[in-house]
Every structure is written in C-alpha cells, then in structure tokens.
Coordinates of C-alpha atoms and ligand atoms in Angstrom, one line a residue:
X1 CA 147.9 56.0 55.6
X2 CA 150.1 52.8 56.5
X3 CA 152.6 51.9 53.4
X4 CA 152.4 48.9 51.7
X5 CA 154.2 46.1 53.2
X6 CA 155.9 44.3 50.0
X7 CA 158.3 41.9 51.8
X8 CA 158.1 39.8 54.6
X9 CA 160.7 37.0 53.6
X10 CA 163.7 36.1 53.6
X11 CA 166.2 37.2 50.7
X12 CA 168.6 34.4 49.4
X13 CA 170.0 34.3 46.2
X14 CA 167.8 37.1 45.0
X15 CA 164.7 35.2 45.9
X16 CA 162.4 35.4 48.5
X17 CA 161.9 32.5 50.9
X18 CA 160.4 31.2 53.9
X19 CA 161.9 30.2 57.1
X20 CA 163.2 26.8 57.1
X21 CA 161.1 26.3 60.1
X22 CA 158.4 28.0 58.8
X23 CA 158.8 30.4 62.3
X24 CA 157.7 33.7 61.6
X25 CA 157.6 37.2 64.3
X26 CA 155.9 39.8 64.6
X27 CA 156.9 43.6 63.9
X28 CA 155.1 46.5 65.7
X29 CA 154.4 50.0 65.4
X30 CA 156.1 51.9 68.0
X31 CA 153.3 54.3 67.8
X32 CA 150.5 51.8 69.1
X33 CA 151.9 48.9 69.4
X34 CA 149.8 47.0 66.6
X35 CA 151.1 44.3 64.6
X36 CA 152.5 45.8 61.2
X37 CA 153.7 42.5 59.8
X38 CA 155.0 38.8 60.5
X39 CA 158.1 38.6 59.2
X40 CA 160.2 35.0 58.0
X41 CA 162.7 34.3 60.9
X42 CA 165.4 32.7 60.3
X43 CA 167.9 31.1 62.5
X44 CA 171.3 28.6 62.1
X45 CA 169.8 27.1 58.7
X46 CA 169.0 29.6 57.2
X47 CA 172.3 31.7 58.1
X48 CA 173.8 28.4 56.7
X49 CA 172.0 28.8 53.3
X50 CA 172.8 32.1 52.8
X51 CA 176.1 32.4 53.7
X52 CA 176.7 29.2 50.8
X53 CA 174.6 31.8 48.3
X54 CA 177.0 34.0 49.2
X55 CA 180.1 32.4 48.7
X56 CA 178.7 30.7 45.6
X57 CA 178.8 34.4 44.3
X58 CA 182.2 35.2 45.5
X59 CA 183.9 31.9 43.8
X60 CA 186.5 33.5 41.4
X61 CA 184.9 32.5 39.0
X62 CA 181.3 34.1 39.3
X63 CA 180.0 36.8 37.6
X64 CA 180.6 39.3 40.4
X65 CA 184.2 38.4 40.6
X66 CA 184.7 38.9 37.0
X67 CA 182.8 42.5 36.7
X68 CA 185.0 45.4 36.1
X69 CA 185.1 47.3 39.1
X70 CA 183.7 50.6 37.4
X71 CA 180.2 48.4 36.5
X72 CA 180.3 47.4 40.2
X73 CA 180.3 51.4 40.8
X74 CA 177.3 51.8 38.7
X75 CA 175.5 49.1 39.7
X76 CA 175.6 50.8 43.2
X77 CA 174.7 54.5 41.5
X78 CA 171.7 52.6 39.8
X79 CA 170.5 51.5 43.4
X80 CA 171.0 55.5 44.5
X81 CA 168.9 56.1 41.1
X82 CA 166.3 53.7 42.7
X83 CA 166.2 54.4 46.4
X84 CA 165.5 58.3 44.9
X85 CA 162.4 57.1 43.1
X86 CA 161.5 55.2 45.8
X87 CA 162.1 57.8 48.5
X88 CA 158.9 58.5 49.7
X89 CA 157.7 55.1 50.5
X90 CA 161.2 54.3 52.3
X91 CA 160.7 57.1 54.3
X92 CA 157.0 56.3 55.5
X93 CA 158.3 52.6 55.7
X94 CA 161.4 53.8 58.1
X95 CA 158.9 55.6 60.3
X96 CA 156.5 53.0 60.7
X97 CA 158.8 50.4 61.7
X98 CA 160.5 52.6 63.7
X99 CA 159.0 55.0 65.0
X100 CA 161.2 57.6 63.6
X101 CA 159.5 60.8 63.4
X102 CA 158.4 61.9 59.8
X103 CA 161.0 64.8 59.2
X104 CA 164.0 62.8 60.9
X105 CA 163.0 59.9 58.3
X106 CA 162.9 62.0 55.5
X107 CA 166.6 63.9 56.4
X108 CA 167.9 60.3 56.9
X109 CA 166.5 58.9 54.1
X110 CA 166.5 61.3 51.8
X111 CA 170.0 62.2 52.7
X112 CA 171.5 58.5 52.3
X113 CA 171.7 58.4 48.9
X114 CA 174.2 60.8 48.9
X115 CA 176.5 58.2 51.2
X116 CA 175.4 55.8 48.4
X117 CA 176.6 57.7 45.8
X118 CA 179.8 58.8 47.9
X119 CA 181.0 54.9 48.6
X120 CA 180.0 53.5 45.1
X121 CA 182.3 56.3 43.6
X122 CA 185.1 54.4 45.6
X123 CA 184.8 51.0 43.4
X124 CA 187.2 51.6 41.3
X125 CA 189.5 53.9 43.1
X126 CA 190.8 50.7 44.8
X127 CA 194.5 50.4 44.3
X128 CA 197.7 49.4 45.9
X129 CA 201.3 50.7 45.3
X130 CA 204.3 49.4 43.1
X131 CA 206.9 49.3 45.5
X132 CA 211.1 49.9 44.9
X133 CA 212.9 46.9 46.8
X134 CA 216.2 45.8 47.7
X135 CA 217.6 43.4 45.4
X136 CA 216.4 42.2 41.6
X137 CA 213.0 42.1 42.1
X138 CA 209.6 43.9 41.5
X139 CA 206.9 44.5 43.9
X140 CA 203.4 45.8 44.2
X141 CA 200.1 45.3 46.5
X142 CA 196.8 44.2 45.6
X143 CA 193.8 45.2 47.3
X144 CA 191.9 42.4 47.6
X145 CA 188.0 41.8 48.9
X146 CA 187.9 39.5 51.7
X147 CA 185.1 37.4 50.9
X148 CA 181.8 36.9 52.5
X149 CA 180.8 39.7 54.9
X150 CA 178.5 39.0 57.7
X151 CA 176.7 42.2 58.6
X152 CA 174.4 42.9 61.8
X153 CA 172.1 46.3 61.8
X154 CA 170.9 48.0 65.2
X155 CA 167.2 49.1 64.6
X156 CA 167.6 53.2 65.2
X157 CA 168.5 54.0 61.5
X158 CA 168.2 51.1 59.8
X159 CA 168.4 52.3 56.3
X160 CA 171.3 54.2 56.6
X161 CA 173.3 51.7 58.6
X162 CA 172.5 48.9 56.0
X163 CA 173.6 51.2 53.5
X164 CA 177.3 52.2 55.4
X165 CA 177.8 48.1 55.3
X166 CA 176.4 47.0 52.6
X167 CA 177.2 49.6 50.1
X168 CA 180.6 49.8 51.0
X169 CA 181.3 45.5 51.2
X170 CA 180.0 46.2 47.9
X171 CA 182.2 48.6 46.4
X172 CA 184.9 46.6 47.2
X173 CA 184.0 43.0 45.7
X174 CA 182.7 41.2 48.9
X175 CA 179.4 39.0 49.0
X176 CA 176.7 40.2 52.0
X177 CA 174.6 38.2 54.5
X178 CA 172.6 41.1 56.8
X179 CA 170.9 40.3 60.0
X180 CA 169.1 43.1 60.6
X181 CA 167.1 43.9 63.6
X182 CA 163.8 41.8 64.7
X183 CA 162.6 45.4 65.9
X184 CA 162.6 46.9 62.3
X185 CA 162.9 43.9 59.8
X186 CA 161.2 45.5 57.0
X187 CA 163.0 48.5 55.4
X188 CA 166.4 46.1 54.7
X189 CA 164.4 43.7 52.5
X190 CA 162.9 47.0 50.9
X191 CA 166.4 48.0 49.6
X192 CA 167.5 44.4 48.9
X193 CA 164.6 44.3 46.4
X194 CA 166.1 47.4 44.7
X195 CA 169.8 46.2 45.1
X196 CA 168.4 43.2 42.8
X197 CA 166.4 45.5 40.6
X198 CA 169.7 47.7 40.1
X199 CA 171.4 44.7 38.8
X200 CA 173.4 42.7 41.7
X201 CA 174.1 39.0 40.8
X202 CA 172.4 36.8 42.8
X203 CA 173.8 35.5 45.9
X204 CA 175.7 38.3 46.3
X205 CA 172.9 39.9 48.9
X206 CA 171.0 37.4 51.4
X207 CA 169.1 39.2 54.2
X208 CA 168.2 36.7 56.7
X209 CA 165.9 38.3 59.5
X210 CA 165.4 37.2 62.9
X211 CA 166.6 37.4 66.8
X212 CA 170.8 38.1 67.6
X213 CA 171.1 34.8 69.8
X214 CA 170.1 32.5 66.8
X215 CA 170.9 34.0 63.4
X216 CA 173.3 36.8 64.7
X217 CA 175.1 33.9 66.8
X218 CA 175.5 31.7 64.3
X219 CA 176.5 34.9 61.7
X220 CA 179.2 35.6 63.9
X221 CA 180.7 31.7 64.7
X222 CA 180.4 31.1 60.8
X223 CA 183.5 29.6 59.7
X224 CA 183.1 30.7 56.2
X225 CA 182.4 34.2 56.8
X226 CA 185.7 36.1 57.0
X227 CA 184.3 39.4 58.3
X228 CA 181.7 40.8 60.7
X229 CA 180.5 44.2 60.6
X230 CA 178.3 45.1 63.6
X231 CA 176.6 48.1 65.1
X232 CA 174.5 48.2 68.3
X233 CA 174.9 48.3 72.2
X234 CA 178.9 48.0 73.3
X235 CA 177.8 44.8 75.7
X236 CA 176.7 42.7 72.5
X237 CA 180.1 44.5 70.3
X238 CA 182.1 42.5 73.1
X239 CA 180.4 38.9 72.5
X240 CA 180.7 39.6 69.2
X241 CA 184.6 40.0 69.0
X242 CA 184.6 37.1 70.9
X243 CA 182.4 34.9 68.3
X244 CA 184.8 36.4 65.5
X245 CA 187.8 34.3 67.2
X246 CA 186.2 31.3 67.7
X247 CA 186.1 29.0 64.7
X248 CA 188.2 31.3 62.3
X249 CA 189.8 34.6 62.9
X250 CA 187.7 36.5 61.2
X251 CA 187.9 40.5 60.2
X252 CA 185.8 42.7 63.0
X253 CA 184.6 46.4 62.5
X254 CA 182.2 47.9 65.6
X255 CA 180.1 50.5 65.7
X256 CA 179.4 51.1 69.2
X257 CA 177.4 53.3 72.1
X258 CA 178.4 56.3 73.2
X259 CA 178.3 58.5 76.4
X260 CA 179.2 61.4 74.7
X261 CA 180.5 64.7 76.9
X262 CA 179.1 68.0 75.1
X263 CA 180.8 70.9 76.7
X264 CA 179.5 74.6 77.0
X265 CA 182.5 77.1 78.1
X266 CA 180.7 80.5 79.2
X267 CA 181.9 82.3 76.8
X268 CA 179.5 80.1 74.3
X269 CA 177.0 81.8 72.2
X270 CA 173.5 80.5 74.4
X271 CA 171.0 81.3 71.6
X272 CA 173.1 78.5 69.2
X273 CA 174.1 76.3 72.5
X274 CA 170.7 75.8 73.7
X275 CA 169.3 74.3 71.1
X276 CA 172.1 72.4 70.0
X277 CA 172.4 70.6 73.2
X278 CA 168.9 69.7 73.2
X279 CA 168.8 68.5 69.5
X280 CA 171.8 66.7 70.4
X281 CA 170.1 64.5 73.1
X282 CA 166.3 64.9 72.3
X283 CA 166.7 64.0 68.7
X284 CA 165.0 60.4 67.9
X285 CA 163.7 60.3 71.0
X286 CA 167.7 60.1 72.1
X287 CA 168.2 57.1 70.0
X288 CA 171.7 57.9 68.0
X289 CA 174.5 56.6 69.5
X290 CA 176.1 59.9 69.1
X291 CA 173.9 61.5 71.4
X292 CA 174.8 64.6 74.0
X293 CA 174.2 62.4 76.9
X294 CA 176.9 64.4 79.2
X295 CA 176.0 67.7 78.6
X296 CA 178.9 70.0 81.0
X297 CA 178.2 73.6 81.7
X298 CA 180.6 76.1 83.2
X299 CA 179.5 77.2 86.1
X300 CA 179.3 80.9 86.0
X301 CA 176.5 80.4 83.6
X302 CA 175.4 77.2 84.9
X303 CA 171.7 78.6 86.3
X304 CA 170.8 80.8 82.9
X305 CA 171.8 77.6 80.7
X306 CA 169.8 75.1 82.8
X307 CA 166.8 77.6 82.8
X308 CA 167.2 78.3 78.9
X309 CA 167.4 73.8 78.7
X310 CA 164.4 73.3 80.9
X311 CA 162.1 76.1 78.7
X312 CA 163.4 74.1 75.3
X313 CA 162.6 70.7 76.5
X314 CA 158.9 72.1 77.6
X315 CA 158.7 73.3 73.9
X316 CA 159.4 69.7 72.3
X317 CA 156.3 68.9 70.5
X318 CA 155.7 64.7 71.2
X319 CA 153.5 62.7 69.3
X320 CA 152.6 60.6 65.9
X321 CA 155.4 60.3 63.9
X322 CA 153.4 61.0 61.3
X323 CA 152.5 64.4 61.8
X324 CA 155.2 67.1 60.1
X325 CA 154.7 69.1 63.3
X326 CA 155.6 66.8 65.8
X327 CA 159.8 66.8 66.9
X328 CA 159.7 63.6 69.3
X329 CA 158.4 60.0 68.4
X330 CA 157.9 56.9 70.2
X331 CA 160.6 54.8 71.8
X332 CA 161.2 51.9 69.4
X333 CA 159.6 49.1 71.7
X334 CA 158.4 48.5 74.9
X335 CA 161.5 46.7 76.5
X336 CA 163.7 50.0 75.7
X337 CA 160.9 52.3 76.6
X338 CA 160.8 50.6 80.3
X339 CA 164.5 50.6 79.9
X340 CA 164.5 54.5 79.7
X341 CA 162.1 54.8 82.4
X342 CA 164.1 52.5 84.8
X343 CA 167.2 55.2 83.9
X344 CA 164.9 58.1 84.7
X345 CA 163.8 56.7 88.2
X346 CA 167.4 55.9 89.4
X347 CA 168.5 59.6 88.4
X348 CA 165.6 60.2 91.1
X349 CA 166.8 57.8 93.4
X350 CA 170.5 58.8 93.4
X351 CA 169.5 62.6 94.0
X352 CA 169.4 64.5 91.0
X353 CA 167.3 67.1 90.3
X354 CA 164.0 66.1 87.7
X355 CA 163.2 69.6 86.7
X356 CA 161.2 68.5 83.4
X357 CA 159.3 65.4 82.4
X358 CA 160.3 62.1 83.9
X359 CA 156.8 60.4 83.3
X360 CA 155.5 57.9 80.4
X361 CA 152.8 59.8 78.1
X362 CA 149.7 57.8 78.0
X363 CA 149.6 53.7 77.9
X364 CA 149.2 53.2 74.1
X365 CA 152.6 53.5 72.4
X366 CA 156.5 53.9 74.1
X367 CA 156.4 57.5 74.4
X368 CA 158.1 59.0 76.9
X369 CA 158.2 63.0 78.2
X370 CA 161.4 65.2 77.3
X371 CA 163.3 64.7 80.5
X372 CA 165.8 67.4 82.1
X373 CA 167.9 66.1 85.1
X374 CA 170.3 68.9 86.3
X375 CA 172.8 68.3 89.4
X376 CA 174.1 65.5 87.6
X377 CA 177.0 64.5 89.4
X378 CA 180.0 61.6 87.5
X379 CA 179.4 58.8 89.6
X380 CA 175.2 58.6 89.1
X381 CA 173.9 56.0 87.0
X382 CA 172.4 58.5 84.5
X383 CA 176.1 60.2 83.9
X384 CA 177.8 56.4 83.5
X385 CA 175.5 54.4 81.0
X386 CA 174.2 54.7 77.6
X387 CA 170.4 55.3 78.0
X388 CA 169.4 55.6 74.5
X389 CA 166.1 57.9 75.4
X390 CA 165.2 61.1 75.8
X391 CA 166.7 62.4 78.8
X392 CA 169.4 65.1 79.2
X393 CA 171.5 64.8 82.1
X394 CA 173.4 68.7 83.1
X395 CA 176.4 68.4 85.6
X396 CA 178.6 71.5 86.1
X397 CA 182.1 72.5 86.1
X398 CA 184.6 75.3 86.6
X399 CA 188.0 74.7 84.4
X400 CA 188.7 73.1 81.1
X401 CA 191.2 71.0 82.4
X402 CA 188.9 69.9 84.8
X403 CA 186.3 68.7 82.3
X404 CA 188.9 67.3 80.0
X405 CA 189.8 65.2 82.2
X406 CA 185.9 64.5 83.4
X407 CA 185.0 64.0 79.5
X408 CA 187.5 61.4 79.6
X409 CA 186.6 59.2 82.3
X410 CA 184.3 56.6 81.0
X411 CA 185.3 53.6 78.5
X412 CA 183.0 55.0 76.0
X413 CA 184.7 57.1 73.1
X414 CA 182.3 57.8 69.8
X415 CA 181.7 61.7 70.1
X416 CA 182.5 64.5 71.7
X417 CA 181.4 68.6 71.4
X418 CA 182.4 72.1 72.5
X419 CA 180.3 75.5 72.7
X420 CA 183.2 78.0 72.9
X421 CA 184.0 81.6 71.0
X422 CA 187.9 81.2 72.0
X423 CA 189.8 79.3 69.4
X424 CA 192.4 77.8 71.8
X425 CA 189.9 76.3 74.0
X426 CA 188.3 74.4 70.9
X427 CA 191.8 73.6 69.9
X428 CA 192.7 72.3 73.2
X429 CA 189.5 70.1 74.1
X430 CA 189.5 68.2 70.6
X431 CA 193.4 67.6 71.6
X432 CA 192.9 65.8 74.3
X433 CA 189.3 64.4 74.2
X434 CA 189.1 60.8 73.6
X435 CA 186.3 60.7 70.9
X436 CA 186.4 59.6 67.2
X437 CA 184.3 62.6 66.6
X438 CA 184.8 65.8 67.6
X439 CA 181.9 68.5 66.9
X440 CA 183.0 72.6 67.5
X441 CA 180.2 75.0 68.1
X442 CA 177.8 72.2 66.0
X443 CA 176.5 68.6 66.6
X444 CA 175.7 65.6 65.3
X445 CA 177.0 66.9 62.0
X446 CA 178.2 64.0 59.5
X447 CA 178.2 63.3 56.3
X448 CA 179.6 60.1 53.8
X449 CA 183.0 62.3 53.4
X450 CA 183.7 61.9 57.1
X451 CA 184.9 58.8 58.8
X452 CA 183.2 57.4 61.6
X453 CA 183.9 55.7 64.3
X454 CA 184.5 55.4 68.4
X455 CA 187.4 55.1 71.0
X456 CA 187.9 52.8 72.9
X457 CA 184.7 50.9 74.0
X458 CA 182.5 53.0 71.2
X459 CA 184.1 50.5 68.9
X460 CA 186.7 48.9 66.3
X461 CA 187.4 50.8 62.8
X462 CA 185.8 53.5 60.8
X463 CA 182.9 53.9 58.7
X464 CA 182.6 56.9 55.7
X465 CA 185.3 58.4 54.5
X466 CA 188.0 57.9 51.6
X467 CA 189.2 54.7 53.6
X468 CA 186.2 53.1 54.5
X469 CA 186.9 50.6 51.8
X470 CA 190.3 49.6 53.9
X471 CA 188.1 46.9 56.4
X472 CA 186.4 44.9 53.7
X473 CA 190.0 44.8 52.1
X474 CA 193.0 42.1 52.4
X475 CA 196.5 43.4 51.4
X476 CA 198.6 41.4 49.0
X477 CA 202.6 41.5 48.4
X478 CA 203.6 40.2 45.3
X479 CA 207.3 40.3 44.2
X480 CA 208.4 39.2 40.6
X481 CA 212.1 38.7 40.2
X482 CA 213.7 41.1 38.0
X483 CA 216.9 41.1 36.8
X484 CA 218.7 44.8 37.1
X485 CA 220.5 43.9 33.7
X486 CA 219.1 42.9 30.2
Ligands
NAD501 P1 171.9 44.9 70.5 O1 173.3 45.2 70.5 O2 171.3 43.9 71.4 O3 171.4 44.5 69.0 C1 171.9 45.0 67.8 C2 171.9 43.9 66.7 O4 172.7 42.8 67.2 C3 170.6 43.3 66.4 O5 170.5 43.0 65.1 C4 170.5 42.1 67.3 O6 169.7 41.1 66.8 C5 172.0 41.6 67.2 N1 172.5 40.8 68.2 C6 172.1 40.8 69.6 N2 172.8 39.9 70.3 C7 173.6 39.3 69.4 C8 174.6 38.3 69.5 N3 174.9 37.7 70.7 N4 175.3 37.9 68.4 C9 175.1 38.5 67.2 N5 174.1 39.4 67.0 C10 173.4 39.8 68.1 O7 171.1 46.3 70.7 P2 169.6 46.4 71.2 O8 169.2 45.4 72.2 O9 168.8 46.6 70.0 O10 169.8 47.8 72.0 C11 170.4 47.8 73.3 C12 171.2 49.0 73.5 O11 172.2 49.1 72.4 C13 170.5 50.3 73.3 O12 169.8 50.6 74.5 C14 171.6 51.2 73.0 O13 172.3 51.6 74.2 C15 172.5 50.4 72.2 N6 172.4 50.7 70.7 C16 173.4 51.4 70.1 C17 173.3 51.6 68.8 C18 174.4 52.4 68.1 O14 174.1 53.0 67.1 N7 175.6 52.3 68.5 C19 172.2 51.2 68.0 C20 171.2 50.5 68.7 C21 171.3 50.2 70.0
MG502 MG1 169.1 43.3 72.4

C-alpha cells in the first residue's frame, strides 16, 4: 500500500506554507510514472523568506544561540529517537519517491540513524586550543558556527544526504535552508516535521522545495547565506562554486560524481570479486556516486571473470520496489532513464561488446536491463562519464603500474577499489590512486566514523568523520594581554 503523504508544503519557521506564487509540481513514482503528490514550489521569494527565518534564529541573541551545546546534542539524539519510531514509514516513503528498492531503503534508512547519532555526539566536543605565544599575552581559538547554511540534496539517497548536512550544520550552531530535489521532494519535509517535533527552535530549519535554476540559484547567490553545502552531478558543483563567489565569498563543501576504477588483480579471490563488482555498479539501479563504473581486470583471468560478470548480471532480479525479492528498481525519472539508454547505445556505437542487457524493460516505469559491456577500451564514452545507471563497463589490463596510472586518468576522484590476496599490491594501489576512498577486497563500505569525500573533480571537503564539524566552523584568534609578572 502507498504511504501517507503528510507534507506537501513548504517548511519556514516551523510552519508549513504555500508557495508565494501559489506554483505547485508534481512528484512521480518511478515505478509507473503516476503522480504521488503536488508539492509547494518555491523559488527567489521564498528562498528569501527563509533564509530571513533563518538568520532570525541565528541572531546572538536567539534561543538557539543561547542553548548549551550538550542540549543541542540531544535535541539531535531525540530526532534519531524519532526517525527510529518512524522507520518504517520513511522507508516506504524513500522508496516511493524514489524508486529505491525496498531492502536498499530499509539498509539506508534504517542505518542513518546511526550517522545521526554519530554527528549529534560531536555538539559539544567542539573546542579550540589555548595557545603559548611570544610576548605578554594569552591566546586561544574559538570554534565558531558560520551562520546560515544553504544546503542542496541530489535525489538518490535523499534521507541520508539531508541528514550528512543538516545534522552536522546542526551540531555545530548553524541555521539551515534545504533545497532538496524536485525528483523526491517529500521525504526532507518528513524529517523536518520530526526535527521540529524533537525540539529545534523555529527558523532554525526551512526546507524550501522546488527546481535548481530558481530556488537553488538564488540559494547559492544569497548574500546572507555564508555557506553552501551541495551534492549532485560535478557539472552543476562547478556553477555552484561559481554562485558562492558572486555576491559574498561564501563557505563551499561538494559532494560530487564519480568514475570510480575498481581493480581485480588475478590473484583476487573470484567467488568474493564477482559479486562485489556487480553490487558495486548494479546497486540502486547504479545510482551512488560511488559506483564501480571502471571495473579493470587482469588479463590472465580476464575471460573467466567476464563470464562469471555476465551470469551475475543475468541473475539480477528487476522489478517493484516493493517486492523484498526484487534487487534492481526503476531509474528515478524518465530524463535519467533516456539518459542511461543514450550511454548504453554509444558503448554500441563506439564498438564495445553488449554481452548482457542493453534494452528498456517494458514502457510503464524507468526500468532499464542489467547491462554488461566488456572490451571497454579508456577513450569510449561509457569509460569517461558518469552514467549513473545500471551498466558495468569491463576493460582489461596486464600490470599494476599500468592501471595505476589508467585509474588515474580522469578528473573524477570520489572512490577507488582493489580485489587482490597480496598485501603490497593493496598497499601500493591505495598509495598512488587518486580517490578520497579507497575500498580493499570490499566496496561501497562506509559508515558516519569515516570521512567522505572526492579528489579532484568528485568535489570540495569531507563529510563523516571526527572533523566533519570543521566546514560549518569559522576559527577565531583571541589574544588577551598578560603581563609575565604580578
Ligand atoms: P543536479 O546536480 O542537476 O542536481 C542536484 C541538486 O542541485 C538538485 O537539488 C537540483 O535542483 C540542484 N541544482 C541544479 N542546478 C542548480 C543550480 N544551477 N544551482 C543550484 N542548485 C542546482 O543533478 P541531477 O540533474 O539530479 O543529476 C544529474 C547527474 O548528477 C546524474 O546523472 C549523476 O551523474 C549526478 N548525480 C550525482 C550524485 C552524487 O551523489 N554525487 C547525486 C545525484 C546525481
Ligand atoms: Mg538536473
């Protein structure tokens, strides 16, 4: 049965309201393409209102300013005590929006309380340092919030990624205005409700949905936001670093795409390999930006490997996300379904080998057959660009310098993997591979201890971690003279 849909409006000063325009869109199911809900959609005016709620509630004056750090902490374990109750209806909720198959939802959702609970045990483990200076004087450093946070979600795990930017902006003292994405509006104002009902001040939380060339432009050229937290494609990560310099320079983290190289040496154990590979790139219907969408394998055992690949990808179950059985889901929408297809036909066109799927299943839905290309050579399309779908592209190599050096050629940087029994090879290849996320003889494994985070064009800063705190945080010096002698 469909969940319940509770909140369609926008969230301003813990109130729901319309549109200023009264505009409203629509949010589909990926899984027919229905209507699921019309949503408020803001734009400019209503960025404009909530980014004023939001500084209202980080005047120095206002009650979040003046709450002891450790009640800001349990504030944010009372919303992990909520989204817990609420666990099974966030999940459904997750995968109707999205698409998201049931048992992905329910790791991801059911999992994210534990990043919660990880970040809001940071609030008041914020400190600086007393520092010994030259001269008669005393110094120490403050670790300051930086004010009001603008914060833009990409629709392929939306619950967790509003919960990486807003929990942590939290934690540290900063107000929030979230844009998140007009493909899966619904489950942010979901945990906004519960952010309220945990006890956050009002103001301090505004989630103002709608499209990225209205309210995530005007987010981003805000001059009274002093930080924009963003995740989504690398293309929009650049106009967004632009925006951040134009009216005030204003603090940037990015979470970006990924091409990421996963490398099986022939010495790798195949019974773990295979399957890891395939998870790695088949998982969400290939929509993390982490995915395996280089997949490199030695060629002594090059033809085994590819056989062993081709059989998995023939086992992947596709269908309703609602069905416990079923491993792949829809595409999220149309345009990125097409957009996955397009991919597929120019790995035809520029010769490599379709050994598995290729094809749209049906005409109701995005779904799309577990593809296999193998004969993947650098230079094709397929091997260059992110394609966010389910397609696994094999090329094939002989040395580890060699593939090093192949891993490394592309402006992308999030992740990186290596199948391999011989310790100096692992050693070596997360040496020199230019990833912020290196995976031995695993995948895709994270967790709120690690940090986050990509080289290069993958993005700006980290996420997770002890020091996640450190981008949503300003520095201050302060030096009191202090005369040596009494
Ligand atoms: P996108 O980058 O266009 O959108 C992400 C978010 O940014 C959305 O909330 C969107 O409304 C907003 N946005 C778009 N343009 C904006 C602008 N000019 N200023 C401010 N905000 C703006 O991503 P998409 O169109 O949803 O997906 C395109 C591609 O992005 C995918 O095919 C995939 O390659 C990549 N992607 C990566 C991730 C990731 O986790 N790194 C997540 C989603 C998509
Ligand atoms: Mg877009």
């Amino acid at each position: 049965m469909a969940p319940q849909i509770k909140y369609t409006k926008l969230f301003i000063d813990n109130e729901w309201v319309d549109s200023k325009s009264g505009k409203t869109f629509e949010t589909r199911s990926p899984h027919d393409g229905s209507v699921i809900a019309t949503v408020a959609e803001g734009d400019k005016a209503d960025i404009d209102e909530a980014v004023k709620a939001a500084r209202r509630a980080f005047h120095r004056n206002s009650e979040w300013r003046l709450m002891d750090a450790s009640q800001r902490g349990r504030i944010l374990t009372k919303f992990a005590d909520l989204v817990d109750r609420d666990v099974e209806y966030l999940t459904k909720l997750e995968s109707y929006d999205n698409g998201m198959v049931i048992s992905i939802a329910q790791r991801f959702v059911g999992g994210v309380t534990k990043f919660i609970r990880y970040i809001a045990s940071l609030a008041d483990k914020i400190q600086g340092d007393t520092i010994p200076v030259d001269g008669d004087a005393f110094s120490y450093t403050l670790k300051q919030p930086v004010g009001v946070c603008g914060l833009i979600l990409p629709w392929n795990v939306p619950i967790l990624m509003f919960v990486n930017k807003v929990v942590t902006a939290l934690a540290t003292g900063c107000t929030v205005v979230v844009k998140p994405a007009e493909q899966t509006p619904l489950t942010a104002l979901a945990l906004a409700a519960l952010l309220k009902e945990a006890g956050v001040p009002k103001g301090v939380v505004n989630i103002v949905n709608g499209y990225g060339e209205t309210a995530g432009v005007a987010l981003t050229h805000h001059p009274h936001v002093a930080k924009i937290s963003f995740t989504g494609s690398a293309e929009v990560g650049k106009l967004i670093q632009q925006a951040a310099g134009s009216r005030n320079l204003k603090r940037v983290t990015l979470e970006l795409g990924g091409k990421s190289p996963l490398i099986i040496m022939d010495d790798a154990d195949l019974n773990i390999a295979v399957p890891f590979a395939a998870n790695g790139v088949f998982a969400h219907q290939g929509q993390i930006c982490i995915a395996a969408s280089r997949l490199y394998v030695q060629s002594n055992i090059y033809d085994k490997f590819v056989e062993a690949a081709v059989n998995f990808a023939k086992g992947i179950k596709v269908g309703d996300p609602n069905d416990p059985t079923v491993h792949q889901g829809p595409q999220v929408e149309e345009e990125m379904m097409n957009k996955v297809l397009r991919y597929i036909e120019q790995g035809k066109k520029e010769g490599a080998k379709l050994l598995t799927g290729g094809k749209r299943i049906g005409n109701r839905g995005y779904y799309i057959e577990p593809t296999v290309f193998a004969d993947v050579d650098d230079e094709m399309t397929i091997a260059k660009e992110e394609i966010f779908g389910p397609v696994q592209s094999i090329l094939k190599f002989d040395t580890l310098e060699e593939v090093i050096d192949r891993a490394n050629d592309t402006n992308y940087g999030l992740a990186a993997g290596i199948f391999t029994t011989n310790v100096n090879t692992a050693l070596q290849f997360s040496k020199h591979v230019e990833a912020g996320v290196v995976w031995v003889n695993t995948y895709l494994y994270t967790g709120a201890q690690l940090p986050f985070g990509g080289f290069k064009d993958s993005g700006l800063g980290r996420e997770n971690g002890m020091n996640c705190v450190d981008p949503y945080l300003e520095v201050k010096t302060v030096t009191v003279a202090l005369p040596k002698k009494l």
